[in-house]
Amino acid sequence: MLSNFKVVLVETSHPGNIGAVARAMKNMGMNQLRLVTPKYFPHADATARASGADDVLKIASIHDSLSEAIADCQIVLGASARDRTISWPSVTARECAEKWVDVAGGANIALVFGRENSGLKNHELDLCQYLLRIPCNAEYSSLNLAAAVQVVCYELFVASGRQYASSIGDRGEESLATAEQMEGFYLHLQQTMADIGFLQPERSKSIMRRLRRVFNRAWLDTKELDILRGILRFSQNHNLK
């Protein structure tokens, strides 16, 4: 779906920024990069900053003008952090994603980003139907080129509904502890605290109620519960010696 979105960079000065943009795009499942008269490309700095997104650089197209780069696009959005003298229809990155991600299959959409130091010129914005804005600190609204592209691509990725399951950790491999198992743990915990002299009879209800809240928030699985009960058993055995 997102292949219909074309990231267009106009007169990029630093080749490293092109590589960083390619990396940002690939992070979000996008690969259509168009370059308008880049100062240096291809370049080793671009490849280095791409950090594995060489395939995006390899298929990037180079154009002599912005008009040529967007010739096949039905919707063109020009990124701009500066206010313009003439009022221009504008959308935020999130509004852009919500508005056009569902029609991307039937239309080519250009996301145009200007020069690192000066952005897009007025005659280039004349070719765009919308200003594309990224809400940020009004006192410091200048975003790095790759960071701006990353934000927009992220919003498109989220709006497209694409998800990748996390492979970090083992959450879900063990079943959650049952109510019966948790009650057994609380009784064990209370007895252990009494055995080591921590729990005072007049405060036991209040302390146990708070501890229940702590452990209930944790959604313990059976393996985690076994570890905790093992600690309690060790504490009891050690206290008896």
Short mmCIF file of N, CA and C in Angstrom, two decimals, residues 69-184:
data_model
loop_
_atom_site.label_atom_id
_atom_site.label_comp_id
_atom_site.label_asym_id
_atom_site.label_seq_id
_atom_site.Cartn_x
_atom_site.Cartn_y
_atom_site.Cartn_z
N ALA A 69 9.95 15.04 -11.24
CA ALA A 69 9.88 14.04 -10.18
C ALA A 69 8.45 13.72 -9.77
N ILE A 70 7.54 14.70 -9.92
CA ILE A 70 6.16 14.50 -9.46
C ILE A 70 5.19 14.35 -10.63
N ALA A 71 5.70 14.19 -11.82
CA ALA A 71 4.86 14.19 -13.02
C ALA A 71 3.74 13.15 -12.98
N ASP A 72 3.99 12.00 -12.38
CA ASP A 72 3.00 10.92 -12.36
C ASP A 72 2.18 10.89 -11.07
N CYS A 73 2.28 11.94 -10.26
CA CYS A 73 1.60 11.96 -8.96
C CYS A 73 0.30 12.78 -9.03
N GLN A 74 -0.74 12.24 -8.42
CA GLN A 74 -2.02 12.94 -8.39
C GLN A 74 -2.16 13.88 -7.20
N ILE A 75 -1.46 13.59 -6.13
CA ILE A 75 -1.51 14.41 -4.92
C ILE A 75 -0.08 14.77 -4.53
N VAL A 76 0.18 16.05 -4.31
CA VAL A 76 1.53 16.50 -3.98
C VAL A 76 1.48 17.36 -2.72
N LEU A 77 2.29 16.97 -1.73
CA LEU A 77 2.36 17.70 -0.47
C LEU A 77 3.78 18.19 -0.26
N GLY A 78 3.93 19.46 0.02
CA GLY A 78 5.25 20.03 0.24
C GLY A 78 5.48 20.33 1.70
N ALA A 79 6.51 19.74 2.27
CA ALA A 79 6.82 19.95 3.69
C ALA A 79 7.35 21.36 3.91
N SER A 80 6.81 22.03 4.93
CA SER A 80 7.27 23.39 5.22
C SER A 80 7.08 23.70 6.69
N ALA A 81 8.13 24.24 7.31
CA ALA A 81 8.06 24.65 8.72
C ALA A 81 7.80 26.15 8.82
N ARG A 82 7.95 26.86 7.69
CA ARG A 82 7.80 28.32 7.71
C ARG A 82 6.39 28.74 7.29
N ASP A 83 5.89 29.80 7.93
CA ASP A 83 4.62 30.39 7.49
C ASP A 83 4.85 31.09 6.16
N ARG A 84 3.83 31.09 5.34
CA ARG A 84 3.92 31.72 4.02
C ARG A 84 3.03 32.96 3.97
N THR A 85 3.41 33.91 3.13
CA THR A 85 2.64 35.15 3.00
C THR A 85 1.24 34.87 2.48
N ILE A 86 1.15 33.98 1.50
CA ILE A 86 -0.14 33.62 0.93
C ILE A 86 -0.67 32.38 1.65
N SER A 87 -1.94 32.44 2.04
CA SER A 87 -2.56 31.31 2.73
C SER A 87 -2.56 30.08 1.82
N TRP A 88 -2.26 28.94 2.43
CA TRP A 88 -2.12 27.70 1.65
C TRP A 88 -2.81 26.57 2.41
N PRO A 89 -3.55 25.71 1.72
CA PRO A 89 -4.13 24.57 2.43
C PRO A 89 -3.03 23.75 3.08
N SER A 90 -3.22 23.39 4.34
CA SER A 90 -2.16 22.64 5.03
C SER A 90 -2.75 21.48 5.80
N VAL A 91 -1.93 20.46 5.99
CA VAL A 91 -2.30 19.29 6.80
C VAL A 91 -1.09 18.91 7.65
N THR A 92 -1.36 18.36 8.81
CA THR A 92 -0.27 17.83 9.62
C THR A 92 0.09 16.45 9.08
N ALA A 93 1.22 15.94 9.55
CA ALA A 93 1.64 14.60 9.12
C ALA A 93 0.58 13.56 9.45
N ARG A 94 -0.03 13.68 10.62
CA ARG A 94 -1.06 12.71 11.03
C ARG A 94 -2.31 12.86 10.17
N GLU A 95 -2.71 14.09 9.90
CA GLU A 95 -3.89 14.31 9.05
C GLU A 95 -3.65 13.78 7.65
N CYS A 96 -2.44 13.96 7.17
CA CYS A 96 -2.07 13.43 5.84
C CYS A 96 -2.25 11.92 5.81
N ALA A 97 -1.74 11.25 6.82
CA ALA A 97 -1.83 9.79 6.87
C ALA A 97 -3.27 9.33 6.94
N GLU A 98 -4.06 9.98 7.81
CA GLU A 98 -5.45 9.58 7.97
C GLU A 98 -6.28 9.86 6.72
N LYS A 99 -5.92 10.92 6.02
CA LYS A 99 -6.71 11.35 4.86
C LYS A 99 -6.42 10.53 3.61
N TRP A 100 -5.13 10.17 3.40
CA TRP A 100 -4.77 9.58 2.11
C TRP A 100 -4.24 8.16 2.13
N VAL A 101 -3.99 7.60 3.29
CA VAL A 101 -3.41 6.25 3.28
C VAL A 101 -4.38 5.24 2.68
N ASP A 102 -5.67 5.45 2.83
CA ASP A 102 -6.65 4.50 2.29
C ASP A 102 -6.85 4.62 0.79
N VAL A 103 -6.47 5.75 0.21
CA VAL A 103 -6.63 5.91 -1.24
C VAL A 103 -5.30 5.75 -1.96
N ALA A 104 -4.26 5.39 -1.21
CA ALA A 104 -2.93 5.31 -1.81
C ALA A 104 -2.86 4.28 -2.92
N GLY A 105 -3.69 3.25 -2.85
CA GLY A 105 -3.65 2.22 -3.87
C GLY A 105 -4.09 2.71 -5.23
N GLY A 106 -4.81 3.82 -5.25
CA GLY A 106 -5.30 4.32 -6.53
C GLY A 106 -4.68 5.62 -6.97
N ALA A 107 -3.72 6.10 -6.21
CA ALA A 107 -3.11 7.38 -6.57
C ALA A 107 -1.66 7.43 -6.09
N ASN A 108 -0.82 8.06 -6.90
CA ASN A 108 0.56 8.31 -6.48
C ASN A 108 0.58 9.61 -5.69
N ILE A 109 1.19 9.56 -4.52
CA ILE A 109 1.22 10.71 -3.62
C ILE A 109 2.66 11.09 -3.34
N ALA A 110 3.01 12.33 -3.63
CA ALA A 110 4.37 12.80 -3.44
C ALA A 110 4.49 13.57 -2.14
N LEU A 111 5.50 13.22 -1.36
CA LEU A 111 5.83 13.92 -0.12
C LEU A 111 7.15 14.65 -0.38
N VAL A 112 7.09 15.94 -0.58
CA VAL A 112 8.23 16.70 -1.05
C VAL A 112 8.92 17.42 0.11
N PHE A 113 10.23 17.19 0.22
CA PHE A 113 11.03 17.82 1.26
C PHE A 113 12.13 18.67 0.61
N GLY A 114 12.33 19.86 1.15
CA GLY A 114 13.27 20.79 0.53
C GLY A 114 14.68 20.69 1.05
N ARG A 115 15.44 21.70 0.77
CA ARG A 115 16.86 21.76 1.13
C ARG A 115 17.05 21.80 2.64
N GLU A 116 18.18 21.29 3.10
CA GLU A 116 18.43 21.23 4.53
C GLU A 116 18.41 22.62 5.18
N ASN A 117 18.95 23.63 4.49
CA ASN A 117 19.09 24.95 5.13
C ASN A 117 17.97 25.92 4.81
N SER A 118 17.20 25.67 3.76
CA SER A 118 16.21 26.67 3.37
C SER A 118 14.85 26.09 2.96
N GLY A 119 14.73 24.79 2.94
CA GLY A 119 13.44 24.19 2.60
C GLY A 119 13.07 24.36 1.14
N LEU A 120 11.78 24.43 0.90
CA LEU A 120 11.26 24.58 -0.46
C LEU A 120 11.06 26.05 -0.80
N LYS A 121 11.36 26.39 -2.04
CA LYS A 121 11.13 27.75 -2.51
C LYS A 121 9.67 27.92 -2.93
N ASN A 122 9.24 29.18 -3.04
CA ASN A 122 7.84 29.44 -3.34
C ASN A 122 7.41 28.84 -4.67
N HIS A 123 8.27 28.90 -5.69
CA HIS A 123 7.87 28.36 -6.98
C HIS A 123 7.76 26.84 -6.94
N GLU A 124 8.44 26.22 -5.98
CA GLU A 124 8.31 24.77 -5.81
C GLU A 124 7.03 24.42 -5.06
N LEU A 125 6.69 25.26 -4.09
CA LEU A 125 5.43 25.06 -3.39
C LEU A 125 4.23 25.29 -4.31
N ASP A 126 4.43 26.10 -5.35
CA ASP A 126 3.35 26.31 -6.33
C ASP A 126 2.93 25.00 -6.98
N LEU A 127 3.83 24.02 -6.99
CA LEU A 127 3.54 22.73 -7.60
C LEU A 127 2.83 21.77 -6.63
N CYS A 128 2.67 22.20 -5.38
CA CYS A 128 2.08 21.35 -4.34
C CYS A 128 0.65 21.81 -4.04
N GLN A 129 -0.22 20.86 -3.82
CA GLN A 129 -1.59 21.21 -3.45
C GLN A 129 -1.75 21.53 -1.97
N TYR A 130 -0.84 20.98 -1.15
CA TYR A 130 -0.94 21.16 0.30
C TYR A 130 0.44 21.42 0.90
N LEU A 131 0.44 22.17 2.01
CA LEU A 131 1.62 22.25 2.85
C LEU A 131 1.55 21.11 3.85
N LEU A 132 2.64 20.42 4.04
CA LEU A 132 2.71 19.31 4.98
C LEU A 132 3.46 19.80 6.22
N ARG A 133 2.81 19.75 7.37
CA ARG A 133 3.40 20.30 8.59
C ARG A 133 3.58 19.22 9.65
N ILE A 134 4.63 19.39 10.45
CA ILE A 134 4.88 18.52 11.59
C ILE A 134 4.81 19.40 12.84
N PRO A 135 3.74 19.29 13.63
CA PRO A 135 3.62 20.14 14.82
C PRO A 135 4.80 19.93 15.77
N CYS A 136 5.39 21.02 16.21
CA CYS A 136 6.52 20.93 17.14
C CYS A 136 6.67 22.26 17.86
N ASN A 137 7.72 22.38 18.64
CA ASN A 137 7.98 23.58 19.43
C ASN A 137 8.06 24.81 18.52
N ALA A 138 7.14 25.76 18.74
CA ALA A 138 7.08 26.95 17.89
C ALA A 138 8.35 27.79 17.98
N GLU A 139 9.08 27.67 19.09
CA GLU A 139 10.29 28.45 19.26
C GLU A 139 11.50 27.80 18.61
N TYR A 140 11.33 26.53 18.20
CA TYR A 140 12.43 25.84 17.52
C TYR A 140 11.82 24.77 16.63
N SER A 141 11.39 25.18 15.46
CA SER A 141 10.60 24.29 14.59
C SER A 141 11.42 23.66 13.47
N SER A 142 12.73 23.88 13.46
CA SER A 142 13.58 23.34 12.39
C SER A 142 13.94 21.89 12.68
N LEU A 143 13.45 21.00 11.83
CA LEU A 143 13.73 19.57 11.99
C LEU A 143 14.82 19.13 11.03
N ASN A 144 15.67 18.21 11.49
CA ASN A 144 16.61 17.55 10.59
C ASN A 144 15.82 16.87 9.48
N LEU A 145 16.37 16.84 8.28
CA LEU A 145 15.67 16.29 7.12
C LEU A 145 15.22 14.85 7.37
N ALA A 146 16.13 14.00 7.80
CA ALA A 146 15.78 12.59 8.02
C ALA A 146 14.75 12.45 9.14
N ALA A 147 14.84 13.30 10.17
CA ALA A 147 13.88 13.24 11.26
C ALA A 147 12.48 13.60 10.77
N ALA A 148 12.40 14.61 9.91
CA ALA A 148 11.10 15.00 9.35
C ALA A 148 10.50 13.88 8.52
N VAL A 149 11.32 13.25 7.69
CA VAL A 149 10.84 12.13 6.88
C VAL A 149 10.40 10.98 7.78
N GLN A 150 11.17 10.72 8.84
CA GLN A 150 10.84 9.63 9.75
C GLN A 150 9.47 9.83 10.39
N VAL A 151 9.18 11.05 10.83
CA VAL A 151 7.90 11.34 11.46
C VAL A 151 6.75 11.09 10.49
N VAL A 152 6.88 11.59 9.28
CA VAL A 152 5.81 11.43 8.29
C VAL A 152 5.62 9.96 7.94
N CYS A 153 6.71 9.25 7.71
CA CYS A 153 6.62 7.83 7.36
C CYS A 153 6.03 7.01 8.51
N TYR A 154 6.36 7.40 9.73
CA TYR A 154 5.79 6.70 10.88
C TYR A 154 4.28 6.86 10.92
N GLU A 155 3.81 8.08 10.71
CA GLU A 155 2.37 8.32 10.72
C GLU A 155 1.67 7.50 9.63
N LEU A 156 2.29 7.40 8.47
CA LEU A 156 1.73 6.59 7.40
C LEU A 156 1.70 5.12 7.79
N PHE A 157 2.78 4.66 8.41
CA PHE A 157 2.88 3.26 8.83
C PHE A 157 1.78 2.92 9.82
N VAL A 158 1.56 3.79 10.80
CA VAL A 158 0.53 3.54 11.81
C VAL A 158 -0.85 3.57 11.18
N ALA A 159 -1.11 4.57 10.33
CA ALA A 159 -2.43 4.69 9.70
C ALA A 159 -2.73 3.53 8.77
N SER A 160 -1.69 2.92 8.20
CA SER A 160 -1.91 1.79 7.28
C SER A 160 -2.33 0.52 8.02
N GLY A 161 -2.15 0.52 9.35
CA GLY A 161 -2.55 -0.65 10.13
C GLY A 161 -1.53 -1.76 10.13
N ARG A 162 -0.37 -1.52 9.55
CA ARG A 162 0.66 -2.56 9.52
C ARG A 162 1.27 -2.72 10.90
N GLN A 163 1.47 -3.96 11.30
CA GLN A 163 2.05 -4.24 12.61
C GLN A 163 3.02 -5.40 12.50
N TYR A 164 4.05 -5.32 13.32
CA TYR A 164 4.99 -6.42 13.42
C TYR A 164 5.04 -6.86 14.87
N ALA A 165 4.79 -8.14 15.11
CA ALA A 165 4.79 -8.65 16.48
C ALA A 165 6.19 -8.54 17.07
N SER A 166 6.27 -8.12 18.32
CA SER A 166 7.55 -8.02 18.99
C SER A 166 8.06 -9.40 19.35
N SER A 167 9.36 -9.61 19.13
CA SER A 167 9.97 -10.89 19.48
C SER A 167 10.84 -10.76 20.73
N ILE A 168 10.70 -9.63 21.42
CA ILE A 168 11.51 -9.37 22.59
C ILE A 168 10.86 -10.02 23.82
N GLY A 169 11.64 -10.77 24.58
CA GLY A 169 11.15 -11.34 25.82
C GLY A 169 10.33 -12.61 25.61
N ASP A 170 9.85 -13.17 26.71
CA ASP A 170 9.12 -14.42 26.65
C ASP A 170 7.68 -14.27 27.14
N ARG A 171 7.19 -13.04 27.20
CA ARG A 171 5.84 -12.81 27.67
C ARG A 171 4.84 -13.59 26.81
N GLY A 172 3.98 -14.37 27.45
CA GLY A 172 3.00 -15.14 26.71
C GLY A 172 3.34 -16.61 26.62
N GLU A 173 4.60 -16.98 26.86
CA GLU A 173 4.98 -18.38 26.78
C GLU A 173 4.48 -19.16 27.99
N GLU A 174 4.37 -18.49 29.14
CA GLU A 174 3.84 -19.12 30.34
C GLU A 174 2.44 -18.58 30.60
N SER A 175 1.55 -19.45 31.08
CA SER A 175 0.19 -19.01 31.37
C SER A 175 0.17 -18.13 32.61
N LEU A 176 -0.80 -17.21 32.67
CA LEU A 176 -0.92 -16.35 33.83
C LEU A 176 -1.34 -17.17 35.04
N ALA A 177 -0.89 -16.72 36.20
CA ALA A 177 -1.24 -17.40 37.44
C ALA A 177 -2.74 -17.30 37.68
N THR A 178 -3.33 -18.35 38.19
CA THR A 178 -4.76 -18.36 38.49
C THR A 178 -5.02 -17.66 39.81
N ALA A 179 -6.30 -17.38 40.07
CA ALA A 179 -6.68 -16.75 41.33
C ALA A 179 -6.29 -17.65 42.50
N GLU A 180 -6.47 -18.95 42.34
CA GLU A 180 -6.11 -19.89 43.40
C GLU A 180 -4.61 -19.87 43.68
N GLN A 181 -3.81 -19.83 42.62
CA GLN A 181 -2.36 -19.78 42.78
C GLN A 181 -1.92 -18.48 43.46
N MET A 182 -2.56 -17.38 43.09
CA MET A 182 -2.22 -16.10 43.70
C MET A 182 -2.58 -16.08 45.18
N GLU A 183 -3.72 -16.68 45.56
CA GLU A 183 -4.10 -16.72 46.97
C GLU A 183 -3.10 -17.55 47.76
N GLY A 184 -2.65 -18.65 47.16
CA GLY A 184 -1.62 -19.45 47.82
C GLY A 184 -0.35 -18.66 48.03
#
